[in-house]
């Protein structure tokens, strides 16, 4: 008998896995905060004998090296991945015994495409393939992106993705479960996963990599590629060099004077509270990245790399959760932090800043009023429809392009409200008169606003 536990890394849209028998287990693509992996193994009462990476990750810092060091597990990394530490180099076809009593073994399958060295791992029970850990290769209804390594390799890797998907489909039984790392919100996926679970047989019937010829598949895949988060450029090198252990102890506490001093020095002060609370009152000059949203992705995407960050949270629990998410993308130690509410974060005699929130129906009541409508969605989202006359600057580019926004009151929107809140905080910090449209984009046309498509 065997088990498999899924370790959700929801903020980054990824999954890691713990799989094994009664005594020993393997961990696949572990997150940086490995304490949760160790706890999962303890609940199962198993020893972690192997830690494996499907590839050098572009969207997060791995915990694999540290997990292997702490547990004494063998650390398996694709042989063609260039790394600066000792590991067990994995080649196509290599087998590793996971639990002899349970008849469990792991077989490596070279599946290039997401990266040149990408490797999937087939879990076999008494010689029969029961599941495959596909990392960024074959995902649920889609595949991993081929454009994260080197622009000149993108088309070659897209073709390799098609071939790798077919290899998995050809060599594995239809009832083998497919367990990918990406596809649940990560920008490493070419699109969102089509469901929560799948098998080789289901993917044969529905995955475009398996139902389309290579030329059609490659053309569609390349045409649908979206923006790449800027911080991805730092993840691969960090994983190749060997990530350091994490420190999740609470950061130094900052009072109102220190918060003001850090703002004056040009550092980033990030308010983790929800966007409603932030709009109602916040430290002037601070930015709003909701702890409940895709905090790690968007903060790491926007912040100048290496810039000190001070975190403002409503509670110690919210702060600790944010720290955990941020170490996963290499933002290791906040410069300082504070908890509570804005009245405790502003200096005596100062009042919290605020701005208005609104809906698309409110926006429709202001035709021709000289306001600026700012769309901060990605290019692919805007192409499907946008408010006529709106200015378009994706949120991840906004802090460098604030000067492009015309004069006047700015009504900023995205697809749902979270990114609009980030953008509104950037505009507010820059001294602009801003209104955050906190409304699903579907409501724009319902409100009578003219929607145009390209």
CSV table of C-alpha atoms in Angstrom, one decimal:
chain,number,residue,atom,x,y,z
A,1,UNK,CA,0.0,0.0,0.0
A,2,UNK,CA,1.1,3.6,-0.6
A,3,UNK,CA,-0.1,7.0,0.2
A,4,UNK,CA,0.2,10.5,-1.3
A,5,UNK,CA,-0.3,13.7,0.5
A,6,UNK,CA,-0.7,17.0,-1.4
A,7,UNK,CA,1.0,20.1,0.2
A,8,UNK,CA,-0.8,23.1,-1.2
A,9,UNK,CA,1.2,26.3,-1.7
A,10,UNK,CA,-1.9,28.3,-2.6
A,11,UNK,CA,-0.3,31.8,-2.6
A,12,UNK,CA,2.0,30.7,-5.5
A,13,UNK,CA,-0.5,28.4,-7.2
A,14,UNK,CA,1.7,25.3,-6.7
A,15,UNK,CA,1.6,21.9,-5.1
A,16,UNK,CA,4.3,19.7,-3.5
A,17,UNK,CA,3.8,16.0,-2.6
A,18,UNK,CA,4.8,13.5,0.0
A,19,UNK,CA,4.4,9.9,-1.1
A,20,UNK,CA,5.4,6.6,0.3
A,21,UNK,CA,4.6,3.5,2.2
A,22,UNK,CA,4.5,2.6,5.9
A,23,UNK,CA,8.1,3.4,6.7
A,24,UNK,CA,9.6,5.8,4.1
A,25,UNK,CA,8.6,8.5,1.7
A,26,UNK,CA,9.7,10.8,-1.1
A,27,UNK,CA,9.0,14.6,-1.2
A,28,UNK,CA,8.6,16.1,-4.7
A,29,UNK,CA,9.3,19.8,-5.3
A,30,UNK,CA,9.2,21.0,-1.7
A,31,UNK,CA,8.5,24.7,-0.9
A,32,UNK,CA,11.1,26.7,1.0
A,33,UNK,CA,9.3,26.6,4.3
A,34,UNK,CA,10.0,22.9,4.9
A,35,UNK,CA,8.6,22.7,8.4
A,36,UNK,CA,5.1,21.9,7.0
A,37,UNK,CA,6.6,19.0,4.9
A,38,UNK,CA,8.4,17.6,8.0
A,39,UNK,CA,5.1,17.9,9.9
A,40,UNK,CA,3.3,16.0,7.2
A,41,UNK,CA,5.8,13.2,7.4
A,42,UNK,CA,5.6,13.1,11.2
A,43,UNK,CA,1.8,12.7,10.9
A,44,UNK,CA,2.3,9.7,8.6
A,45,UNK,CA,5.0,8.3,10.8
A,46,UNK,CA,7.4,8.0,7.9
A,47,UNK,CA,11.1,8.9,7.3
A,48,UNK,CA,11.8,11.1,4.3
A,49,UNK,CA,14.3,9.0,2.4
A,50,UNK,CA,14.3,11.0,-0.9
A,51,UNK,CA,13.8,14.6,-1.9
A,52,UNK,CA,13.4,15.2,-5.7
A,53,UNK,CA,13.2,18.2,-7.9
A,54,UNK,CA,11.5,18.0,-11.3
A,55,UNK,CA,13.5,21.0,-12.4
A,56,UNK,CA,15.2,24.2,-11.2
A,57,UNK,CA,12.2,26.3,-10.4
A,58,UNK,CA,11.6,29.7,-11.9
A,59,UNK,CA,8.7,30.8,-9.6
A,60,UNK,CA,9.8,30.0,-6.1
A,61,UNK,CA,12.9,29.2,-4.0
A,62,UNK,CA,13.1,25.5,-3.2
A,63,UNK,CA,13.4,24.0,0.2
A,64,UNK,CA,14.8,20.8,-1.2
A,65,UNK,CA,18.4,21.2,-0.3
A,66,UNK,CA,17.7,22.1,3.3
A,67,UNK,CA,15.1,19.4,3.7
A,68,UNK,CA,17.6,16.8,2.4
A,69,UNK,CA,20.2,18.1,4.8
A,70,UNK,CA,18.0,18.0,7.8
A,71,UNK,CA,16.5,14.6,7.1
A,72,UNK,CA,19.6,12.9,5.6
A,73,UNK,CA,17.5,12.1,2.5
A,74,UNK,CA,19.1,11.6,-0.9
A,75,UNK,CA,18.6,14.8,-2.9
A,76,UNK,CA,17.7,14.0,-6.5
A,77,UNK,CA,18.1,16.8,-9.1
A,78,UNK,CA,18.2,16.4,-12.9
A,79,UNK,CA,21.7,15.7,-14.0
A,80,UNK,CA,21.7,18.4,-16.7
A,81,UNK,CA,20.7,21.1,-14.2
A,82,UNK,CA,23.8,23.2,-13.3
A,83,UNK,CA,24.0,23.5,-9.6
A,84,UNK,CA,26.6,24.5,-7.0
A,85,UNK,CA,26.0,21.8,-4.4
A,86,UNK,CA,26.3,18.1,-4.0
A,87,UNK,CA,23.2,16.1,-5.1
A,88,UNK,CA,22.3,12.8,-6.7
A,89,UNK,CA,22.3,13.6,-10.5
A,90,UNK,CA,19.3,12.0,-12.1
A,91,UNK,CA,19.3,10.6,-15.7
A,92,UNK,CA,16.5,9.3,-17.8
A,93,UNK,CA,15.4,5.9,-16.6
A,94,UNK,CA,17.1,6.0,-13.2
A,95,UNK,CA,15.2,4.2,-10.5
A,96,UNK,CA,15.2,4.8,-6.7
A,97,UNK,CA,13.8,2.5,-4.2
A,98,UNK,CA,11.4,4.4,-1.9
A,99,UNK,CA,9.9,1.7,0.3
A,100,UNK,CA,11.0,-1.9,-0.3
A,101,UNK,CA,8.3,-3.5,1.9
A,102,UNK,CA,5.6,-1.6,0.0
A,103,UNK,CA,7.3,-2.4,-3.4
A,104,UNK,CA,7.6,1.3,-4.1
A,105,UNK,CA,10.1,2.8,-6.5
A,106,UNK,CA,10.6,6.0,-8.4
A,107,UNK,CA,11.5,6.0,-12.1
A,108,UNK,CA,12.8,9.2,-13.8
A,109,UNK,CA,11.5,10.2,-17.2
A,110,UNK,CA,13.2,13.0,-19.1
A,111,UNK,CA,10.4,15.4,-20.1
A,112,UNK,CA,12.1,18.6,-21.4
A,113,UNK,CA,9.9,21.5,-22.4
A,114,UNK,CA,9.3,23.6,-19.3
A,115,UNK,CA,13.1,23.7,-18.9
A,116,UNK,CA,15.7,21.8,-21.0
A,117,UNK,CA,16.5,19.4,-18.1
A,118,UNK,CA,12.9,18.9,-16.8
A,119,UNK,CA,12.3,15.4,-15.4
A,120,UNK,CA,9.1,13.7,-14.3
A,121,UNK,CA,9.0,10.9,-11.8
A,122,UNK,CA,6.8,7.8,-12.0
A,123,UNK,CA,5.8,6.1,-8.8
A,124,UNK,CA,5.7,2.4,-9.3
A,125,UNK,CA,4.1,-0.2,-7.0
A,126,UNK,CA,5.5,-3.6,-7.6
A,127,UNK,CA,6.6,-2.5,-11.1
A,128,UNK,CA,3.2,-1.0,-12.1
A,129,UNK,CA,3.1,2.8,-12.7
A,130,UNK,CA,0.4,4.2,-10.3
A,131,UNK,CA,1.1,7.9,-10.6
A,132,UNK,CA,3.5,10.4,-12.2
A,133,UNK,CA,4.8,13.6,-10.7
A,134,UNK,CA,4.9,15.9,-13.7
A,135,UNK,CA,6.2,19.1,-12.3
A,136,UNK,CA,5.9,21.7,-15.1
A,137,UNK,CA,5.5,19.2,-17.9
A,138,UNK,CA,2.0,17.7,-18.4
A,139,UNK,CA,-0.4,19.7,-16.3
A,140,UNK,CA,-4.2,19.4,-15.8
A,141,UNK,CA,-5.6,20.3,-19.2
A,142,UNK,CA,-2.4,22.3,-20.2
A,143,UNK,CA,1.4,22.3,-20.0
A,144,UNK,CA,4.1,24.4,-18.3
A,145,UNK,CA,5.4,27.5,-20.1
A,146,UNK,CA,8.4,27.0,-22.4
A,147,UNK,CA,9.5,30.7,-22.3
A,148,UNK,CA,11.0,31.1,-18.8
A,149,UNK,CA,14.6,30.0,-19.6
A,150,UNK,CA,15.9,31.8,-22.6
A,151,UNK,CA,13.9,33.5,-25.4
A,152,UNK,CA,15.9,31.8,-28.1
A,153,UNK,CA,14.9,28.4,-26.7
A,154,UNK,CA,11.2,29.1,-26.5
A,155,UNK,CA,10.0,27.5,-29.7
A,156,UNK,CA,12.3,24.6,-29.3
A,157,UNK,CA,11.1,24.0,-25.8
A,158,UNK,CA,7.4,24.3,-26.9
A,159,UNK,CA,8.0,21.5,-29.4
A,160,UNK,CA,9.8,19.5,-26.6
A,161,UNK,CA,6.7,20.0,-24.4
A,162,UNK,CA,4.5,18.4,-27.1
A,163,UNK,CA,6.9,15.5,-27.4
A,164,UNK,CA,7.2,15.0,-23.6
A,165,UNK,CA,3.5,15.0,-23.2
A,166,UNK,CA,3.2,12.3,-25.8
A,167,UNK,CA,6.0,10.3,-24.2
A,168,UNK,CA,4.1,10.3,-20.9
A,169,UNK,CA,0.9,9.3,-22.6
A,170,UNK,CA,2.5,6.6,-24.6
A,171,UNK,CA,4.5,5.0,-21.8
A,172,UNK,CA,2.1,5.2,-18.9
A,173,UNK,CA,-1.2,3.5,-18.3
A,174,UNK,CA,-4.4,5.4,-18.6
A,175,UNK,CA,-5.3,5.0,-15.0
A,176,UNK,CA,-2.0,6.5,-13.7
A,177,UNK,CA,-2.7,9.7,-11.7
A,178,UNK,CA,-1.0,12.9,-13.0
A,179,UNK,CA,0.3,15.0,-10.1
A,180,UNK,CA,1.8,18.3,-11.4
A,181,UNK,CA,3.5,21.0,-9.4
A,182,UNK,CA,2.2,24.0,-11.5
A,183,UNK,CA,-1.2,24.9,-12.8
A,184,UNK,CA,-3.1,26.2,-9.8
A,185,UNK,CA,-2.4,29.9,-10.2
A,186,UNK,CA,1.3,29.9,-10.9
A,187,UNK,CA,2.6,31.9,-13.8
A,188,UNK,CA,4.7,28.9,-14.7
A,189,UNK,CA,1.6,27.3,-16.2
A,190,UNK,CA,0.5,28.3,-19.7
A,191,UNK,CA,-3.0,28.5,-18.3
A,192,UNK,CA,-5.0,27.7,-15.2
A,193,UNK,CA,-5.5,24.0,-14.5
A,194,UNK,CA,-8.8,22.5,-15.8
A,195,UNK,CA,-9.8,20.8,-12.6
A,196,UNK,CA,-8.2,19.5,-9.4
A,197,UNK,CA,-7.2,16.0,-10.4
A,198,UNK,CA,-6.6,14.0,-13.5
A,199,UNK,CA,-5.1,10.8,-15.1
A,200,UNK,CA,-3.2,10.0,-18.2
A,201,UNK,CA,-6.4,8.7,-19.8
A,202,UNK,CA,-8.3,12.0,-19.1
A,203,UNK,CA,-5.4,14.0,-20.5
A,204,UNK,CA,-5.3,12.0,-23.7
A,205,UNK,CA,-8.9,13.0,-24.3
A,206,UNK,CA,-8.7,16.7,-23.4
A,207,UNK,CA,-5.2,18.1,-23.2
A,208,UNK,CA,-4.3,20.2,-26.3
A,209,UNK,CA,-0.7,18.8,-26.2
A,210,UNK,CA,-2.2,15.4,-26.8
A,211,UNK,CA,-5.1,16.2,-29.1
A,212,UNK,CA,-3.5,18.6,-31.5
A,213,UNK,CA,-0.7,18.2,-34.0
A,214,UNK,CA,2.6,19.7,-33.0
A,215,UNK,CA,2.4,22.7,-35.4
A,216,UNK,CA,-1.0,23.8,-34.2
A,217,UNK,CA,-0.1,23.1,-30.6
A,218,UNK,CA,3.1,25.2,-30.7
A,219,UNK,CA,1.4,28.1,-32.5
A,220,UNK,CA,-1.4,28.3,-30.0
A,221,UNK,CA,1.0,27.9,-27.0
A,222,UNK,CA,3.3,30.6,-28.2
A,223,UNK,CA,0.4,33.0,-29.0
A,224,UNK,CA,-1.1,32.6,-25.5
A,225,UNK,CA,2.0,33.3,-23.4
A,226,UNK,CA,1.5,36.0,-20.9
A,227,UNK,CA,3.8,38.4,-18.9
A,228,UNK,CA,6.6,36.9,-16.9
A,229,UNK,CA,6.9,38.1,-13.3
A,230,UNK,CA,10.1,40.1,-12.9
A,231,UNK,CA,11.2,38.2,-9.8
A,232,UNK,CA,11.4,35.0,-11.8
A,233,UNK,CA,14.8,36.2,-13.0
A,234,UNK,CA,16.1,35.7,-9.5
A,235,UNK,CA,14.6,32.3,-8.6
A,236,UNK,CA,16.6,30.0,-11.0
A,237,UNK,CA,20.0,31.4,-9.9
A,238,UNK,CA,19.0,31.1,-6.2
A,239,UNK,CA,18.0,27.5,-6.7
A,240,UNK,CA,21.2,26.7,-8.6
A,241,UNK,CA,23.4,28.3,-6.0
A,242,UNK,CA,21.7,26.5,-3.1
A,243,UNK,CA,19.1,28.4,-1.0
A,244,UNK,CA,20.0,29.2,2.6
A,245,UNK,CA,17.8,28.0,5.5
A,246,UNK,CA,14.9,30.3,6.3
A,247,UNK,CA,14.5,32.5,9.4
A,248,UNK,CA,10.8,32.9,10.3
A,249,UNK,CA,11.3,34.6,13.6
A,250,UNK,CA,9.4,37.9,14.1
A,251,UNK,CA,11.1,40.9,12.6
A,252,UNK,CA,12.1,44.0,14.7
A,253,UNK,CA,9.1,46.1,15.6
A,254,UNK,CA,8.9,49.6,14.2
A,255,UNK,CA,7.1,52.6,15.9
A,256,UNK,CA,5.5,55.5,14.0
A,257,UNK,CA,8.7,57.5,13.9
A,258,UNK,CA,10.6,54.6,12.3
A,259,UNK,CA,7.9,53.9,9.8
A,260,UNK,CA,8.0,57.5,8.8
A,261,UNK,CA,11.8,57.4,8.6
A,262,UNK,CA,11.8,54.3,6.4
A,263,UNK,CA,9.2,56.0,4.0
A,264,UNK,CA,11.4,59.1,3.9
A,265,UNK,CA,14.4,56.9,3.0
A,266,UNK,CA,12.5,55.5,0.0
A,267,UNK,CA,12.0,52.1,1.5
A,268,UNK,CA,8.8,50.1,0.9
A,269,UNK,CA,6.2,50.0,3.6
A,270,UNK,CA,3.6,47.4,2.8
A,271,UNK,CA,0.2,47.2,4.5
A,272,UNK,CA,-1.1,43.6,4.5
A,273,UNK,CA,-4.7,44.4,5.6
A,274,UNK,CA,-7.6,43.9,3.2
A,275,UNK,CA,-8.3,46.5,0.6
A,276,UNK,CA,-11.4,47.8,2.3
A,277,UNK,CA,-9.6,48.6,5.5
A,278,UNK,CA,-6.7,50.1,3.6
A,279,UNK,CA,-8.9,52.5,1.6
A,280,UNK,CA,-10.6,53.6,4.8
A,281,UNK,CA,-7.3,54.5,6.5
A,282,UNK,CA,-3.6,53.9,6.0
A,283,UNK,CA,-0.2,55.4,6.5
A,284,UNK,CA,0.4,57.9,3.7
A,285,UNK,CA,3.0,56.6,1.3
A,286,UNK,CA,2.4,52.9,2.2
A,287,UNK,CA,1.4,50.3,-0.4
A,288,UNK,CA,-1.4,47.8,-0.1
A,289,UNK,CA,-0.7,44.1,-0.9
A,290,UNK,CA,-3.4,42.0,0.7
A,291,UNK,CA,-2.2,39.1,2.8
A,292,UNK,CA,-5.2,37.1,1.6
A,293,UNK,CA,-4.4,37.7,-2.1
A,294,UNK,CA,-1.4,36.7,-4.2
A,295,UNK,CA,0.9,38.5,-1.8
A,296,UNK,CA,4.2,36.8,-2.7
A,297,UNK,CA,3.6,36.9,-6.5
A,298,UNK,CA,2.7,40.6,-6.7
A,299,UNK,CA,4.9,42.0,-4.1
A,300,UNK,CA,8.0,40.2,-5.5
A,301,UNK,CA,6.9,41.2,-9.0
A,302,UNK,CA,6.7,44.9,-8.2
A,303,UNK,CA,9.3,45.7,-5.6
A,304,UNK,CA,12.8,46.7,-6.8
A,305,UNK,CA,14.8,43.6,-6.0
A,306,UNK,CA,16.6,43.9,-2.7
A,307,UNK,CA,14.7,46.9,-1.6
A,308,UNK,CA,14.1,46.8,2.2
A,309,UNK,CA,10.4,46.2,3.1
A,310,UNK,CA,8.5,47.0,6.3
A,311,UNK,CA,5.3,45.0,6.9
A,312,UNK,CA,2.2,46.4,8.6
A,313,UNK,CA,-0.3,43.8,9.7
A,314,UNK,CA,-3.5,43.7,11.7
A,315,UNK,CA,-2.2,40.8,13.8
A,316,UNK,CA,0.9,38.8,14.7
A,317,UNK,CA,-0.7,35.9,12.9
A,318,UNK,CA,-1.2,37.8,9.7
A,319,UNK,CA,2.4,39.0,9.8
A,320,UNK,CA,3.8,35.4,10.4
A,321,UNK,CA,1.8,34.1,7.4
A,322,UNK,CA,3.1,36.9,5.2
A,323,UNK,CA,6.7,36.2,6.2
A,324,UNK,CA,6.2,32.5,5.3
A,325,UNK,CA,4.8,33.4,1.9
A,326,UNK,CA,7.6,35.9,1.2
A,327,UNK,CA,10.5,33.6,2.0
A,328,UNK,CA,9.1,31.3,-0.7
A,329,UNK,CA,10.1,33.9,-3.3
A,330,UNK,CA,13.4,35.1,-1.8
A,331,UNK,CA,12.2,38.1,0.3
A,332,UNK,CA,13.8,36.6,3.4
A,333,UNK,CA,13.7,39.1,6.2
A,334,UNK,CA,11.5,42.2,6.6
A,335,UNK,CA,13.5,45.2,7.7
A,336,UNK,CA,10.9,45.9,10.3
A,337,UNK,CA,7.2,45.3,11.1
A,338,UNK,CA,4.2,46.7,13.1
A,339,UNK,CA,0.9,45.2,14.0
A,340,UNK,CA,-2.4,46.8,15.0
A,341,UNK,CA,-4.1,49.7,13.1
A,342,UNK,CA,-3.2,52.9,11.3
A,343,UNK,CA,-3.8,55.1,14.3
A,344,UNK,CA,-0.7,53.3,15.9
A,345,UNK,CA,1.4,53.7,12.8
A,346,UNK,CA,1.1,57.4,12.2
A,347,UNK,CA,3.0,60.0,14.2
A,348,UNK,CA,1.2,62.2,16.8
A,349,UNK,CA,-0.7,65.0,15.2
A,350,UNK,CA,-0.9,63.1,11.8
A,351,UNK,CA,-4.1,61.4,10.5
A,352,UNK,CA,-4.3,58.3,8.3
A,353,UNK,CA,-4.7,58.8,4.6
A,354,UNK,CA,-7.7,57.4,2.7
A,355,UNK,CA,-9.3,57.2,-0.7
A,356,UNK,CA,-12.7,56.2,-2.2
A,357,UNK,CA,-13.8,52.8,-3.4
A,358,UNK,CA,-16.5,52.5,-6.1
A,359,UNK,CA,-18.2,50.2,-8.6
A,360,UNK,CA,-18.5,50.2,-12.3
A,361,UNK,CA,-22.0,51.5,-11.9
A,362,UNK,CA,-20.6,54.5,-10.0
A,363,UNK,CA,-18.1,55.0,-12.9
A,364,UNK,CA,-20.9,54.9,-15.4
A,365,UNK,CA,-22.5,57.9,-13.7
A,366,UNK,CA,-19.5,60.1,-14.6
A,367,UNK,CA,-19.4,60.2,-18.4
A,368,UNK,CA,-17.3,63.1,-19.8
A,369,UNK,CA,-16.4,64.4,-16.4
A,370,UNK,CA,-12.7,64.6,-17.2
A,371,UNK,CA,-11.8,61.6,-15.1
A,372,UNK,CA,-9.1,59.1,-16.1
A,373,UNK,CA,-10.0,55.4,-16.3
A,374,UNK,CA,-7.0,53.2,-15.7
A,375,UNK,CA,-7.0,49.5,-16.6
A,376,UNK,CA,-4.2,47.6,-14.8
A,377,UNK,CA,-5.0,44.2,-16.1
A,378,UNK,CA,-2.5,42.2,-18.2
A,379,UNK,CA,-2.4,42.6,-22.0
A,380,UNK,CA,-4.1,39.3,-22.6
A,381,UNK,CA,-7.0,40.3,-20.4
A,382,UNK,CA,-7.5,43.7,-22.0
A,383,UNK,CA,-7.5,42.2,-25.5
A,384,UNK,CA,-10.7,40.3,-24.6
A,385,UNK,CA,-12.5,43.6,-23.8
A,386,UNK,CA,-11.9,47.0,-22.2
A,387,UNK,CA,-13.7,50.2,-21.2
A,388,UNK,CA,-13.6,52.5,-24.1
A,389,UNK,CA,-11.2,55.4,-23.7
A,390,UNK,CA,-9.4,53.8,-20.7
A,391,UNK,CA,-5.6,54.1,-20.3
A,392,UNK,CA,-3.8,50.7,-20.0
A,393,UNK,CA,-0.8,50.1,-17.8
A,394,UNK,CA,-0.5,46.6,-16.3
A,395,UNK,CA,-0.1,46.8,-12.5
A,396,UNK,CA,3.4,45.3,-12.6
A,397,UNK,CA,4.6,48.2,-14.7
A,398,UNK,CA,2.7,51.0,-13.0
A,399,UNK,CA,5.3,52.1,-10.4
A,400,UNK,CA,7.7,52.8,-13.3
A,401,UNK,CA,5.1,54.5,-15.5
A,402,UNK,CA,3.1,56.7,-13.2
A,403,UNK,CA,4.2,59.8,-15.2
A,404,UNK,CA,2.2,58.5,-18.2
A,405,UNK,CA,-1.2,58.8,-16.5
A,406,UNK,CA,-3.0,62.0,-17.6
A,407,UNK,CA,-4.0,64.7,-15.1
A,408,UNK,CA,-7.3,64.3,-13.3
A,409,UNK,CA,-9.0,62.0,-10.9
A,410,UNK,CA,-8.0,58.4,-11.6
A,411,UNK,CA,-10.5,55.6,-11.5
A,412,UNK,CA,-8.5,52.4,-11.5
A,413,UNK,CA,-9.8,48.9,-12.1
A,414,UNK,CA,-8.7,45.3,-12.7
A,415,UNK,CA,-10.6,42.1,-13.1
A,416,UNK,CA,-11.8,41.8,-9.6
A,417,UNK,CA,-10.4,44.4,-7.2
A,418,UNK,CA,-7.2,43.1,-5.7
A,419,UNK,CA,-4.8,44.5,-8.4
A,420,UNK,CA,-6.8,47.7,-8.5
A,421,UNK,CA,-6.2,48.1,-4.8
A,422,UNK,CA,-2.4,47.7,-5.3
A,423,UNK,CA,-2.5,50.3,-8.1
A,424,UNK,CA,-4.7,52.7,-6.1
A,425,UNK,CA,-2.2,52.6,-3.2
A,426,UNK,CA,0.7,53.3,-5.6
A,427,UNK,CA,-1.2,56.3,-7.1
A,428,UNK,CA,-2.3,57.5,-3.6
A,429,UNK,CA,1.3,57.3,-2.4
A,430,UNK,CA,2.3,59.4,-5.5
A,431,UNK,CA,-0.1,62.1,-4.5
A,432,UNK,CA,-2.8,61.4,-7.1
A,433,UNK,CA,-6.5,61.7,-6.5
A,434,UNK,CA,-7.6,58.1,-6.9
A,435,UNK,CA,-10.8,56.0,-6.8
A,436,UNK,CA,-10.4,52.2,-6.5
A,437,UNK,CA,-13.0,50.3,-8.6
A,438,UNK,CA,-13.7,47.2,-6.4
A,439,UNK,CA,-15.9,45.3,-8.8
A,440,UNK,CA,-15.7,42.3,-11.2
A,441,UNK,CA,-15.0,43.4,-14.7
A,442,UNK,CA,-18.2,41.7,-15.9
A,443,UNK,CA,-20.1,44.4,-14.2
A,444,UNK,CA,-18.7,47.1,-16.5
A,445,UNK,CA,-20.8,46.2,-19.5
A,446,UNK,CA,-23.8,45.6,-17.2
A,447,UNK,CA,-23.4,49.2,-15.9
A,448,UNK,CA,-23.7,50.5,-19.4
A,449,UNK,CA,-20.0,51.3,-20.1
A,450,UNK,CA,-18.9,50.8,-23.7
A,451,UNK,CA,-16.7,47.7,-24.0
A,452,UNK,CA,-14.4,47.4,-26.9
A,453,UNK,CA,-12.3,44.4,-28.1
A,454,UNK,CA,-9.4,44.2,-30.4
